[in-house]
Amino acid sequence: MNDRVDNDSGTGGWDAISASLAQLYPGQQPRHAAPVLPASLGGGDPLDGISAYFSTQGWPHWHYVSYGLSELYGKESDDPDDSGYGLELTFRLRLDPGAARRRLPPG
C-alpha cells in the first residue's frame, strides 16, 4: 500500500489512505460518512470519517476503512516513526446472499 503522499494541502495522511484504496477499487466512488464536528475540530466524535467500498472479490462484501486514528492532517506527535495511533481500522462486512443478487443503490 502507498503509505506516503507528498502534497501541500495539509491532508497527506487522508490522501495516502484514499490513494491506497483507489488502487484496490479503481474508478469506485466510496460511500463516506463523517460527523458534523469531529474531535479534531472540537466535537465529540473520535473519527473524522469512515468510507465503504463494495467488493465482489470472494464473497460480495463492503470494505470499511476509518479515518482519524492516524495523523491525517500533518505530523502532531513527537515520535517521527508513528502516526497518531499508527493505524486505521478496516473490516469487511459480508453481504446477505440474497442482497448480493439485488441491485445495490448508487453510491
GROMACS .gro file of C-alpha atoms in nm:
model
  107
    1MET     CA    1   0.000   0.000   0.000
    2ASN     CA    2   0.105   0.353  -0.063
    3ASP     CA    3   0.180   0.498   0.279
    4ARG     CA    4   0.318   0.833   0.164
    5VAL     CA    5   0.159   1.105  -0.040
    6ASP     CA    6   0.351   1.428  -0.084
    7ASN     CA    7   0.129   1.734  -0.112
    8ASP     CA    8   0.086   2.084   0.019
    9SER     CA    9  -0.284   2.055   0.101
   10GLY     CA   10  -0.232   1.955   0.464
   11THR     CA   11  -0.427   1.633   0.414
   12GLY     CA   12  -0.133   1.399   0.346
   13GLY     CA   13  -0.249   1.120   0.577
   14TRP     CA   14  -0.604   1.128   0.444
   15ASP     CA   15  -0.475   1.136   0.087
   16ALA     CA   16  -0.241   0.840   0.148
   17ILE     CA   17  -0.528   0.625   0.275
   18SER     CA   18  -0.753   0.727  -0.015
   19ALA     CA   19  -0.478   0.666  -0.273
   20SER     CA   20  -0.420   0.314  -0.143
   21LEU     CA   21  -0.791   0.237  -0.157
   22ALA     CA   22  -0.818   0.384  -0.508
   23GLN     CA   23  -0.562   0.124  -0.618
   24LEU     CA   24  -0.775  -0.154  -0.468
   25TYR     CA   25  -1.104  -0.017  -0.606
   26PRO     CA   26  -1.019   0.169  -0.929
   27GLY     CA   27  -1.294   0.401  -1.053
   28GLN     CA   28  -1.516   0.340  -0.749
   29GLN     CA   29  -1.650   0.635  -0.555
   30PRO     CA   30  -1.673   0.523  -0.190
   31ARG     CA   31  -1.967   0.586   0.034
   32HIS     CA   32  -1.844   0.815   0.307
   33ALA     CA   33  -1.990   0.914   0.643
   34ALA     CA   34  -1.848   1.185   0.865
   35PRO     CA   35  -1.952   1.359   1.185
   36VAL     CA   36  -2.072   1.717   1.166
   37LEU     CA   37  -1.793   1.816   1.405
   38PRO     CA   38  -1.512   1.560   1.456
   39ALA     CA   39  -1.296   1.555   1.768
   40SER     CA   40  -1.008   1.709   1.572
   41LEU     CA   41  -1.223   2.023   1.543
   42GLY     CA   42  -1.357   2.016   1.898
   43GLY     CA   43  -1.650   1.775   1.858
   44GLY     CA   44  -1.717   1.453   2.045
   45ASP     CA   45  -1.683   1.205   1.759
   46PRO     CA   46  -1.343   1.032   1.769
   47LEU     CA   47  -1.321   0.963   1.394
   48ASP     CA   48  -1.315   1.214   1.110
   49GLY     CA   49  -1.498   0.969   0.889
   50ILE     CA   50  -1.539   0.620   0.751
   51SER     CA   51  -1.551   0.507   0.390
   52ALA     CA   52  -1.709   0.193   0.248
   53TYR     CA   53  -1.618   0.025  -0.079
   54PHE     CA   54  -1.818  -0.252  -0.243
   55SER     CA   55  -1.626  -0.564  -0.346
   56THR     CA   56  -1.716  -0.883  -0.527
   57GLN     CA   57  -1.378  -1.048  -0.466
   58GLY     CA   58  -1.455  -1.366  -0.276
   59TRP     CA   59  -1.795  -1.324  -0.114
   60PRO     CA   60  -1.967  -0.993  -0.206
   61HIS     CA   61  -1.898  -0.755   0.080
   62TRP     CA   62  -1.844  -0.397   0.192
   63HIS     CA   63  -1.492  -0.295   0.292
   64TYR     CA   64  -1.499  -0.026   0.563
   65VAL     CA   65  -1.198   0.194   0.648
   66SER     CA   66  -1.173   0.454   0.924
   67TYR     CA   67  -1.018   0.800   0.901
   68GLY     CA   68  -0.892   0.959   1.219
   69LEU     CA   69  -0.676   0.722   1.423
   70SER     CA   70  -0.363   0.825   1.234
   71GLU     CA   71  -0.237   1.178   1.173
   72LEU     CA   72  -0.449   1.278   0.874
   73TYR     CA   73  -0.358   1.646   0.850
   74GLY     CA   74   0.011   1.660   0.936
   75LYS     CA   75   0.255   1.548   1.199
   76GLU     CA   76   0.125   1.613   1.551
   77SER     CA   77   0.312   1.370   1.774
   78ASP     CA   78   0.680   1.397   1.868
   79ASP     CA   79   0.752   1.042   1.751
   80PRO     CA   80   0.871   1.055   1.388
   81ASP     CA   81   0.804   0.682   1.338
   82ASP     CA   82   0.438   0.675   1.444
   83SER     CA   83   0.134   0.848   1.303
   84GLY     CA   84  -0.123   0.902   1.577
   85TYR     CA   85  -0.214   0.552   1.696
   86GLY     CA   86  -0.022   0.421   1.394
   87LEU     CA   87  -0.322   0.255   1.231
   88GLU     CA   88  -0.669   0.289   1.088
   89LEU     CA   89  -0.945   0.034   1.140
   90THR     CA   90  -1.059  -0.175   0.846
   91PHE     CA   91  -1.308  -0.457   0.822
   92ARG     CA   92  -1.511  -0.641   0.562
   93LEU     CA   93  -1.882  -0.700   0.612
   94ARG     CA   94  -2.023  -0.981   0.402
   95LEU     CA   95  -2.348  -0.913   0.219
   96ASP     CA   96  -2.653  -1.123   0.285
   97PRO     CA   97  -2.654  -1.378  -0.003
   98GLY     CA   98  -3.000  -1.256  -0.110
   99ALA     CA   99  -2.882  -0.893  -0.113
  100ALA     CA  100  -2.596  -0.980  -0.348
  101ARG     CA  101  -2.850  -1.068  -0.619
  102ARG     CA  102  -3.040  -0.741  -0.581
  103ARG     CA  103  -2.914  -0.423  -0.737
  104LEU     CA  104  -2.720  -0.208  -0.493
  105PRO     CA  105  -2.829   0.154  -0.463
  106PRO     CA  106  -2.599   0.409  -0.628
  107GLY     CA  107  -2.314   0.541  -0.417
   0.00000   0.00000   0.00000
